[in-house]
C-alpha atoms as a PDB file:
ATOM      1  CA  UNK A   1      17.578  12.789   7.868  1.00  0.00           C
ATOM      2  CA  UNK A   2      15.056  10.106   6.897  1.00  0.00           C
ATOM      3  CA  UNK A   3      16.742   6.854   5.622  1.00  0.00           C
ATOM      4  CA  UNK A   4      16.688   6.236   1.998  1.00  0.00           C
ATOM      5  CA  UNK A   5      16.601   2.828   0.126  1.00  0.00           C
ATOM      6  CA  UNK A   6      16.275   1.081  -3.048  1.00  0.00           C
ATOM      7  CA  UNK A   7      12.676  -0.216  -2.188  1.00  0.00           C
ATOM      8  CA  UNK A   8      11.705   3.561  -2.600  1.00  0.00           C
ATOM      9  CA  UNK A   9      10.422   3.623  -5.872  1.00  0.00           C
ATOM     10  CA  UNK A  10       8.751   7.072  -7.178  1.00  0.00           C
ATOM     11  CA  UNK A  11       6.484   7.208 -10.316  1.00  0.00           C
ATOM     12  CA  UNK A  12       7.942   9.129 -12.895  1.00  0.00           C
ATOM     13  CA  UNK A  13       6.138  12.095 -14.625  1.00  0.00           C
ATOM     14  CA  UNK A  14       6.940  14.016 -17.527  1.00  0.00           C
ATOM     15  CA  UNK A  15       7.980  17.667 -16.085  1.00  0.00           C
ATOM     16  CA  UNK A  16       6.039  20.884 -17.322  1.00  0.00           C
ATOM     17  CA  UNK A  17       6.591  24.280 -17.079  1.00  0.00           C
ATOM     18  CA  UNK A  18       3.788  27.147 -17.639  1.00  0.00           C
ATOM     19  CA  UNK A  19       3.367  30.568 -17.459  1.00  0.00           C
ATOM     20  CA  UNK A  20       2.074  32.340 -14.395  1.00  0.00           C
ATOM     21  CA  UNK A  21      -1.428  32.529 -14.589  1.00  0.00           C
ATOM     22  CA  UNK A  22      -4.425  33.471 -11.936  1.00  0.00           C
ATOM     23  CA  UNK A  23      -7.326  31.235 -11.925  1.00  0.00           C
ATOM     24  CA  UNK A  24     -10.216  31.764  -9.680  1.00  0.00           C
ATOM     25  CA  UNK A  25     -11.121  28.749  -7.052  1.00  0.00           C
ATOM     26  CA  UNK A  26     -14.544  27.888  -6.606  1.00  0.00           C
ATOM     27  CA  UNK A  27     -14.587  25.517  -3.441  1.00  0.00           C
ATOM     28  CA  UNK A  28     -18.289  24.886  -4.325  1.00  0.00           C
ATOM     29  CA  UNK A  29     -17.291  22.817  -7.720  1.00  0.00           C
ATOM     30  CA  UNK A  30     -15.516  20.206  -5.332  1.00  0.00           C
ATOM     31  CA  UNK A  31     -17.597  17.050  -5.758  1.00  0.00           C
ATOM     32  CA  UNK A  32     -18.086  14.872  -2.838  1.00  0.00           C
ATOM     33  CA  UNK A  33     -16.815  11.269  -3.800  1.00  0.00           C
ATOM     34  CA  UNK A  34     -17.120   8.004  -2.291  1.00  0.00           C
ATOM     35  CA  UNK A  35     -13.253   6.421  -1.476  1.00  0.00           C
ATOM     36  CA  UNK A  36     -13.283   2.888  -1.043  1.00  0.00           C
ATOM     37  CA  UNK A  37     -10.615   0.635   0.175  1.00  0.00           C
ATOM     38  CA  UNK A  38     -10.364  -2.695   0.293  1.00  0.00           C
ATOM     39  CA  UNK A  39      -7.690  -5.485   0.542  1.00  0.00           C
ATOM     40  CA  UNK A  40      -8.320  -9.442   0.181  1.00  0.00           C
ATOM     41  CA  UNK A  41      -5.060 -11.750   0.231  1.00  0.00           C
ATOM     42  CA  UNK A  42      -4.498 -15.419   0.981  1.00  0.00           C
ATOM     43  CA  UNK A  43      -4.256 -14.972   4.663  1.00  0.00           C
ATOM     44  CA  UNK A  44      -7.234 -16.920   6.482  1.00  0.00           C
ATOM     45  CA  UNK A  45      -9.017 -13.828   8.257  1.00  0.00           C
ATOM     46  CA  UNK A  46     -12.164 -11.494   8.039  1.00  0.00           C
ATOM     47  CA  UNK A  47     -10.860  -9.044   5.349  1.00  0.00           C
ATOM     48  CA  UNK A  48     -11.812  -5.798   5.230  1.00  0.00           C
ATOM     49  CA  UNK A  49     -13.202  -2.872   2.791  1.00  0.00           C
ATOM     50  CA  UNK A  50     -13.171   0.903   4.027  1.00  0.00           C
ATOM     51  CA  UNK A  51     -15.886   3.480   2.745  1.00  0.00           C
ATOM     52  CA  UNK A  52     -15.692   7.145   3.429  1.00  0.00           C
ATOM     53  CA  UNK A  53     -16.620  10.292   1.516  1.00  0.00           C
ATOM     54  CA  UNK A  54     -14.255  12.731   0.342  1.00  0.00           C
ATOM     55  CA  UNK A  55     -14.464  16.110   1.932  1.00  0.00           C
ATOM     56  CA  UNK A  56     -14.935  19.426   0.729  1.00  0.00           C
ATOM     57  CA  UNK A  57     -12.119  22.341   0.083  1.00  0.00           C
ATOM     58  CA  UNK A  58     -12.679  23.861   3.391  1.00  0.00           C
ATOM     59  CA  UNK A  59     -13.795  20.747   5.369  1.00  0.00           C
ATOM     60  CA  UNK A  60     -11.623  19.262   8.188  1.00  0.00           C
ATOM     61  CA  UNK A  61     -10.990  16.300  10.564  1.00  0.00           C
ATOM     62  CA  UNK A  62     -11.434  12.614   9.503  1.00  0.00           C
ATOM     63  CA  UNK A  63     -13.229  11.980   6.570  1.00  0.00           C
ATOM     64  CA  UNK A  64     -16.933  10.439   7.109  1.00  0.00           C
ATOM     65  CA  UNK A  65     -17.408   6.697   7.096  1.00  0.00           C
ATOM     66  CA  UNK A  66     -20.502   5.633   4.559  1.00  0.00           C
ATOM     67  CA  UNK A  67     -22.738   3.498   6.671  1.00  0.00           C
ATOM     68  CA  UNK A  68     -25.486   0.977   5.646  1.00  0.00           C
ATOM     69  CA  UNK A  69     -23.885  -0.295   2.265  1.00  0.00           C
ATOM     70  CA  UNK A  70     -24.584  -3.704   0.917  1.00  0.00           C
ATOM     71  CA  UNK A  71     -20.961  -5.027   0.205  1.00  0.00           C
ATOM     72  CA  UNK A  72     -20.067  -8.232  -1.310  1.00  0.00           C
ATOM     73  CA  UNK A  73     -17.112  -9.887  -2.972  1.00  0.00           C
ATOM     74  CA  UNK A  74     -17.552 -13.043  -5.738  1.00  0.00           C
ATOM     75  CA  UNK A  75     -14.939 -15.152  -6.691  1.00  0.00           C
ATOM     76  CA  UNK A  76     -14.390 -16.487 -10.559  1.00  0.00           C
ATOM     77  CA  UNK A  77     -15.642 -19.768  -9.449  1.00  0.00           C
ATOM     78  CA  UNK A  78     -19.197 -18.011  -8.153  1.00  0.00           C
ATOM     79  CA  UNK A  79     -18.473 -18.384  -4.152  1.00  0.00           C
ATOM     80  CA  UNK A  80     -19.877 -15.010  -2.605  1.00  0.00           C
ATOM     81  CA  UNK A  81     -18.669 -13.487   0.773  1.00  0.00           C
ATOM     82  CA  UNK A  82     -20.782 -10.928   2.324  1.00  0.00           C
ATOM     83  CA  UNK A  83     -19.864  -8.143   4.532  1.00  0.00           C
ATOM     84  CA  UNK A  84     -20.951  -6.240   7.375  1.00  0.00           C
ATOM     85  CA  UNK A  85     -20.620  -3.478   8.657  1.00  0.00           C
ATOM     86  CA  UNK A  86     -18.298  -3.202  11.780  1.00  0.00           C
ATOM     87  CA  UNK A  87     -18.173   0.180  12.360  1.00  0.00           C
ATOM     88  CA  UNK A  88     -19.063   3.403  10.115  1.00  0.00           C
ATOM     89  CA  UNK A  89     -17.484   2.586   6.987  1.00  0.00           C
ATOM     90  CA  UNK A  90     -15.997  -0.162   8.200  1.00  0.00           C
ATOM     91  CA  UNK A  91     -17.075  -3.673   6.573  1.00  0.00           C
ATOM     92  CA  UNK A  92     -15.669  -6.791   7.501  1.00  0.00           C
ATOM     93  CA  UNK A  93     -16.550 -10.283   5.735  1.00  0.00           C
ATOM     94  CA  UNK A  94     -19.051 -12.661   7.371  1.00  0.00           C
ATOM     95  CA  UNK A  95     -16.950 -15.295   7.729  1.00  0.00           C
ATOM     96  CA  UNK A  96     -13.156 -15.609   7.648  1.00  0.00           C
ATOM     97  CA  UNK A  97     -11.825 -16.760   4.143  1.00  0.00           C
ATOM     98  CA  UNK A  98      -8.565 -17.070   2.206  1.00  0.00           C
ATOM     99  CA  UNK A  99      -8.016 -15.878  -1.243  1.00  0.00           C
ATOM    100  CA  UNK A 100      -6.411 -18.033  -3.609  1.00  0.00           C
ATOM    101  CA  UNK A 101      -3.593 -17.379  -6.068  1.00  0.00           C
ATOM    102  CA  UNK A 102      -4.636 -17.285  -9.882  1.00  0.00           C
ATOM    103  CA  UNK A 103      -8.285 -16.485  -9.035  1.00  0.00           C
ATOM    104  CA  UNK A 104     -10.116 -13.193  -9.894  1.00  0.00           C
ATOM    105  CA  UNK A 105     -12.227 -11.299  -7.182  1.00  0.00           C
ATOM    106  CA  UNK A 106     -15.056  -8.911  -7.667  1.00  0.00           C
ATOM    107  CA  UNK A 107     -16.171  -6.200  -5.322  1.00  0.00           C
ATOM    108  CA  UNK A 108     -19.757  -4.974  -5.357  1.00  0.00           C
ATOM    109  CA  UNK A 109     -20.883  -2.115  -3.428  1.00  0.00           C
ATOM    110  CA  UNK A 110     -24.593  -0.422  -3.280  1.00  0.00           C
ATOM    111  CA  UNK A 111     -25.318   2.842  -0.996  1.00  0.00           C
ATOM    112  CA  UNK A 112     -28.075   5.139  -1.769  1.00  0.00           C
ATOM    113  CA  UNK A 113     -29.003   3.964  -5.488  1.00  0.00           C
ATOM    114  CA  UNK A 114     -25.252   4.187  -6.393  1.00  0.00           C
ATOM    115  CA  UNK A 115     -23.518   1.163  -7.643  1.00  0.00           C
ATOM    116  CA  UNK A 116     -19.498   0.468  -7.716  1.00  0.00           C
ATOM    117  CA  UNK A 117     -17.647  -2.583  -8.586  1.00  0.00           C
ATOM    118  CA  UNK A 118     -13.833  -3.696  -8.903  1.00  0.00           C
ATOM    119  CA  UNK A 119     -12.238  -6.676 -10.323  1.00  0.00           C
ATOM    120  CA  UNK A 120      -8.733  -8.094  -9.485  1.00  0.00           C
ATOM    121  CA  UNK A 121      -6.759 -11.120  -9.752  1.00  0.00           C
ATOM    122  CA  UNK A 122      -4.152 -12.469  -7.183  1.00  0.00           C
ATOM    123  CA  UNK A 123      -0.907 -12.656  -8.926  1.00  0.00           C
ATOM    124  CA  UNK A 124       1.611 -14.816  -7.807  1.00  0.00           C
ATOM    125  CA  UNK A 125       5.090 -13.760  -6.258  1.00  0.00           C
ATOM    126  CA  UNK A 126       8.541 -14.172  -4.616  1.00  0.00           C
ATOM    127  CA  UNK A 127       8.863 -15.090  -1.078  1.00  0.00           C
ATOM    128  CA  UNK A 128      10.762 -13.557   1.768  1.00  0.00           C
ATOM    129  CA  UNK A 129      13.584 -16.144   2.102  1.00  0.00           C
ATOM    130  CA  UNK A 130      15.315 -14.431   5.277  1.00  0.00           C
ATOM    131  CA  UNK A 131      15.633 -11.544   7.143  1.00  0.00           C
ATOM    132  CA  UNK A 132      18.948 -10.446   8.916  1.00  0.00           C
ATOM    133  CA  UNK A 133      20.184  -7.838  11.085  1.00  0.00           C
ATOM    134  CA  UNK A 134      23.083  -5.850  11.187  1.00  0.00           C
ATOM    135  CA  UNK A 135      24.529  -2.677  12.943  1.00  0.00           C
ATOM    136  CA  UNK A 136      24.872   0.546  10.451  1.00  0.00           C
ATOM    137  CA  UNK A 137      27.904   2.163  11.602  1.00  0.00           C
ATOM    138  CA  UNK A 138      27.088   5.619  10.303  1.00  0.00           C
ATOM    139  CA  UNK A 139      23.928   5.541  12.194  1.00  0.00           C
ATOM    140  CA  UNK A 140      25.338   4.264  15.296  1.00  0.00           C
ATOM    141  CA  UNK A 141      27.523   7.045  15.223  1.00  0.00           C
ATOM    142  CA  UNK A 142      24.942   9.818  15.277  1.00  0.00           C
ATOM    143  CA  UNK A 143      21.369   7.849  15.628  1.00  0.00           C
ATOM    144  CA  UNK A 144      18.022  10.047  14.690  1.00  0.00           C
ATOM    145  CA  UNK A 145      16.674   7.853  17.682  1.00  0.00           C
ATOM    146  CA  UNK A 146      18.569   7.106  20.617  1.00  0.00           C
ATOM    147  CA  UNK A 147      19.554   3.347  20.557  1.00  0.00           C
ATOM    148  CA  UNK A 148      18.216   2.679  17.062  1.00  0.00           C
ATOM    149  CA  UNK A 149      20.972   1.862  14.372  1.00  0.00           C
ATOM    150  CA  UNK A 150      20.006  -1.879  13.256  1.00  0.00           C
ATOM    151  CA  UNK A 151      19.455  -2.477  10.051  1.00  0.00           C
ATOM    152  CA  UNK A 152      17.010  -5.035   8.396  1.00  0.00           C
ATOM    153  CA  UNK A 153      18.694  -6.889   5.675  1.00  0.00           C
ATOM    154  CA  UNK A 154      15.965  -8.454   3.407  1.00  0.00           C
ATOM    155  CA  UNK A 155      16.687 -11.638   1.022  1.00  0.00           C
ATOM    156  CA  UNK A 156      14.149 -12.584  -1.429  1.00  0.00           C
ATOM    157  CA  UNK A 157      13.789 -15.163  -4.251  1.00  0.00           C
ATOM    158  CA  UNK A 158      11.800 -14.013  -7.495  1.00  0.00           C
ATOM    159  CA  UNK A 159      10.357 -16.241 -10.132  1.00  0.00           C
ATOM    160  CA  UNK A 160      11.696 -14.910 -13.445  1.00  0.00           C
ATOM    161  CA  UNK A 161       9.042 -16.873 -15.600  1.00  0.00           C
ATOM    162  CA  UNK A 162       6.221 -14.340 -14.694  1.00  0.00           C
ATOM    163  CA  UNK A 163       6.053 -10.668 -14.588  1.00  0.00           C
ATOM    164  CA  UNK A 164       5.535  -9.618 -11.055  1.00  0.00           C
ATOM    165  CA  UNK A 165       4.809  -6.427  -8.847  1.00  0.00           C
ATOM    166  CA  UNK A 166       5.125  -5.590  -5.202  1.00  0.00           C
ATOM    167  CA  UNK A 167       4.239  -3.695  -2.234  1.00  0.00           C
ATOM    168  CA  UNK A 168       6.273  -3.945   0.858  1.00  0.00           C
ATOM    169  CA  UNK A 169       5.273  -2.839   4.492  1.00  0.00           C
ATOM    170  CA  UNK A 170       7.685  -2.474   7.046  1.00  0.00           C
ATOM    171  CA  UNK A 171       6.597  -2.558  10.958  1.00  0.00           C
ATOM    172  CA  UNK A 172       8.588  -2.021  14.473  1.00  0.00           C
ATOM    173  CA  UNK A 173       7.114  -3.525  17.479  1.00  0.00           C
ATOM    174  CA  UNK A 174       3.718  -4.010  15.548  1.00  0.00           C
ATOM    175  CA  UNK A 175       3.539  -0.199  14.070  1.00  0.00           C
ATOM    176  CA  UNK A 176       3.426   0.301  10.695  1.00  0.00           C
ATOM    177  CA  UNK A 177       6.143   2.986   9.661  1.00  0.00           C
ATOM    178  CA  UNK A 178       5.619   4.722   6.898  1.00  0.00           C
ATOM    179  CA  UNK A 179       6.784   8.332   8.000  1.00  0.00           C
ATOM    180  CA  UNK A 180       3.501   9.946   8.824  1.00  0.00           C
ATOM    181  CA  UNK A 181       2.126   8.551   5.381  1.00  0.00           C
ATOM    182  CA  UNK A 182       4.398   9.846   3.035  1.00  0.00           C
ATOM    183  CA  UNK A 183       6.206   6.858   1.759  1.00  0.00           C
ATOM    184  CA  UNK A 184       5.047   4.148  -0.587  1.00  0.00           C
ATOM    185  CA  UNK A 185       7.357   1.115  -1.278  1.00  0.00           C
ATOM    186  CA  UNK A 186       6.357  -0.711  -4.497  1.00  0.00           C
ATOM    187  CA  UNK A 187       8.822  -2.260  -7.112  1.00  0.00           C
ATOM    188  CA  UNK A 188       8.862  -4.834  -9.728  1.00  0.00           C
ATOM    189  CA  UNK A 189      11.084  -7.783 -10.496  1.00  0.00           C
ATOM    190  CA  UNK A 190      13.204  -6.255 -13.549  1.00  0.00           C
ATOM    191  CA  UNK A 191      14.344  -3.737 -10.043  1.00  0.00           C
ATOM    192  CA  UNK A 192      15.345  -6.733  -7.963  1.00  0.00           C
ATOM    193  CA  UNK A 193      16.339  -9.566 -10.793  1.00  0.00           C
ATOM    194  CA  UNK A 194      16.150 -13.454  -9.780  1.00  0.00           C
ATOM    195  CA  UNK A 195      17.168 -12.543  -6.317  1.00  0.00           C
ATOM    196  CA  UNK A 196      17.057  -9.615  -3.237  1.00  0.00           C
ATOM    197  CA  UNK A 197      19.762  -9.811  -1.492  1.00  0.00           C
ATOM    198  CA  UNK A 198      20.526  -7.990   1.965  1.00  0.00           C
ATOM    199  CA  UNK A 199      18.723  -5.062   0.975  1.00  0.00           C
ATOM    200  CA  UNK A 200      18.044  -2.471   4.021  1.00  0.00           C
ATOM    201  CA  UNK A 201      14.495  -1.628   4.449  1.00  0.00           C
ATOM    202  CA  UNK A 202      13.966   1.817   5.683  1.00  0.00           C
ATOM    203  CA  UNK A 203      13.493   1.675   8.971  1.00  0.00           C
ATOM    204  CA  UNK A 204      16.103   1.488  12.040  1.00  0.00           C
ATOM    205  CA  UNK A 205      15.423  -0.827  15.095  1.00  0.00           C
ATOM    206  CA  UNK A 206      17.084  -0.743  18.556  1.00  0.00           C
ATOM    207  CA  UNK A 207      18.141  -3.997  20.667  1.00  0.00           C
ATOM    208  CA  UNK A 208      14.653  -5.940  21.770  1.00  0.00           C
ATOM    209  CA  UNK A 209      12.806  -4.283  18.727  1.00  0.00           C
ATOM    210  CA  UNK A 210      10.432  -6.350  16.592  1.00  0.00           C
ATOM    211  CA  UNK A 211      10.828  -6.139  13.259  1.00  0.00           C
ATOM    212  CA  UNK A 212       8.180  -6.990  10.546  1.00  0.00           C
ATOM    213  CA  UNK A 213       7.912  -7.398   7.102  1.00  0.00           C
ATOM    214  CA  UNK A 214       4.986  -7.803   4.964  1.00  0.00           C
ATOM    215  CA  UNK A 215       5.280  -8.447   0.957  1.00  0.00           C
ATOM    216  CA  UNK A 216       2.459  -8.095  -1.325  1.00  0.00           C
ATOM    217  CA  UNK A 217       1.954  -9.130  -4.708  1.00  0.00           C
ATOM    218  CA  UNK A 218       0.574  -6.229  -7.051  1.00  0.00           C
ATOM    219  CA  UNK A 219      -1.501  -6.308 -10.395  1.00  0.00           C
ATOM    220  CA  UNK A 220       0.537  -3.823 -12.954  1.00  0.00           C
ATOM    221  CA  UNK A 221      -2.559  -1.494 -12.471  1.00  0.00           C
ATOM    222  CA  UNK A 222      -1.931  -1.989  -8.602  1.00  0.00           C
ATOM    223  CA  UNK A 223       1.510  -0.875  -9.202  1.00  0.00           C
ATOM    224  CA  UNK A 224       0.700   1.928 -11.344  1.00  0.00           C
ATOM    225  CA  UNK A 225      -1.915   3.408  -8.461  1.00  0.00           C
ATOM    226  CA  UNK A 226       0.438   3.333  -5.600  1.00  0.00           C
ATOM    227  CA  UNK A 227       3.371   4.490  -8.040  1.00  0.00           C
ATOM    228  CA  UNK A 228       1.033   7.533  -8.908  1.00  0.00           C
ATOM    229  CA  UNK A 229      -0.355   8.239  -5.274  1.00  0.00           C
ATOM    230  CA  UNK A 230       3.314   7.824  -4.210  1.00  0.00           C
ATOM    231  CA  UNK A 231       4.284  10.438  -6.758  1.00  0.00           C
ATOM    232  CA  UNK A 232       1.581  12.935  -5.761  1.00  0.00           C
ATOM    233  CA  UNK A 233       2.221  12.277  -1.850  1.00  0.00           C
ATOM    234  CA  UNK A 234       5.835  13.435  -2.287  1.00  0.00           C
ATOM    235  CA  UNK A 235       5.193  16.430  -5.154  1.00  0.00           C
ATOM    236  CA  UNK A 236       6.416  19.554  -2.998  1.00  0.00           C
ATOM    237  CA  UNK A 237       4.569  21.754  -5.508  1.00  0.00           C
ATOM    238  CA  UNK A 238       7.624  23.700  -6.121  1.00  0.00           C
ATOM    239  CA  UNK A 239       8.623  25.434  -9.448  1.00  0.00           C
ATOM    240  CA  UNK A 240      10.293  22.071 -10.768  1.00  0.00           C
ATOM    241  CA  UNK A 241       7.910  19.348  -9.242  1.00  0.00           C
ATOM    242  CA  UNK A 242       6.131  17.534 -11.724  1.00  0.00           C
ATOM    243  CA  UNK A 243       2.391  18.133 -12.306  1.00  0.00           C
ATOM    244  CA  UNK A 244      -0.211  16.162  -9.915  1.00  0.00           C
ATOM    245  CA  UNK A 245      -0.813  12.420 -11.190  1.00  0.00           C
ATOM    246  CA  UNK A 246      -4.280  11.702 -11.888  1.00  0.00           C
ATOM    247  CA  UNK A 247      -4.169   8.714  -9.390  1.00  0.00           C
ATOM    248  CA  UNK A 248      -5.234   5.384 -11.486  1.00  0.00           C
ATOM    249  CA  UNK A 249      -8.261   2.829  -9.682  1.00  0.00           C
ATOM    250  CA  UNK A 250      -9.589  -0.268 -10.592  1.00  0.00           C
ATOM    251  CA  UNK A 251     -13.201   1.067  -9.337  1.00  0.00           C
ATOM    252  CA  UNK A 252     -16.168   1.412 -11.905  1.00  0.00           C
ATOM    253  CA  UNK A 253     -18.765   3.939 -10.882  1.00  0.00           C
ATOM    254  CA  UNK A 254     -17.258   6.930 -10.234  1.00  0.00           C
ATOM    255  CA  UNK A 255     -15.573   6.156  -6.764  1.00  0.00           C
ATOM    256  CA  UNK A 256     -12.080   6.632  -6.085  1.00  0.00           C
ATOM    257  CA  UNK A 257      -9.204   4.563  -4.170  1.00  0.00           C
ATOM    258  CA  UNK A 258      -8.367   0.891  -4.765  1.00  0.00           C
ATOM    259  CA  UNK A 259      -9.707  -2.636  -4.490  1.00  0.00           C
ATOM    260  CA  UNK A 260      -6.504  -4.734  -3.760  1.00  0.00           C
ATOM    261  CA  UNK A 261      -6.163  -8.474  -4.237  1.00  0.00           C
ATOM    262  CA  UNK A 262      -2.699  -9.769  -3.312  1.00  0.00           C
ATOM    263  CA  UNK A 263      -0.980 -12.703  -2.033  1.00  0.00           C
ATOM    264  CA  UNK A 264       0.933 -12.056   1.056  1.00  0.00           C
ATOM    265  CA  UNK A 265       4.285 -13.345   2.633  1.00  0.00           C
ATOM    266  CA  UNK A 266       5.646 -12.410   6.010  1.00  0.00           C
ATOM    267  CA  UNK A 267       8.487 -12.516   8.085  1.00  0.00           C
ATOM    268  CA  UNK A 268       9.636 -11.117  11.482  1.00  0.00           C
ATOM    269  CA  UNK A 269      12.621 -10.774  13.872  1.00  0.00           C
ATOM    270  CA  UNK A 270      13.426  -9.828  17.077  1.00  0.00           C
ATOM    271  CA  UNK A 271      16.683  -7.606  17.315  1.00  0.00           C
ATOM    272  CA  UNK A 272      19.222  -8.914  19.234  1.00  0.00           C
ATOM    273  CA  UNK A 273      23.155  -7.846  20.039  1.00  0.00           C
END
């Protein structure tokens, strides 16, 4: 059974029920859309923008990457960062740079006479104070994976004078653990209060594993995007499930996806007996 934890916050939607009605489906009505995924952080690196096209109703496989786009990011001081195509649909900054907390960044993409823009400010955030490990006695008695029964306990200090939202990512030996894309871990400062003390992450570890936690600051709009995304991913379509949410976006011009600008804090620990 998948582990549950307090960092797993689902978006809440109103429950609506309707009479059964047959609606003819026309796969040809599904429009092809640009899908844009971007991330700028305060880490000094060659940040990445991904551009693909949405697939048709009957299409399968990997979404096609969009080549030969013009991609750039400009900050509120007028500094322009140009991006070049590293592989189909993947654009990386020509030069490494670090975003700064409190600054605003605008993404511009041009392709085939179409233009898309998005603007986001890098918000302040709390920081990971400590990662500790402990044995989960119940998991040790009946582990889902042999030898993996160690918890990571997250301790964090949170500034209460500002409104803050967070995205957390958990890694095991360098591999992101999000249960095949089914889980998104977002939370706000109301959830954790002034301090986050000994909160277990969603992943179990074995002795010798390297546990890594990444914490990203989010804008209110980005928090809503990830909450909507999580709600849709975990909607099983059953009779009592909520209606699918329209996933919010900060992109202008008709594309879907999100341009995320986040402060980043990272900590990791090696599991020892």
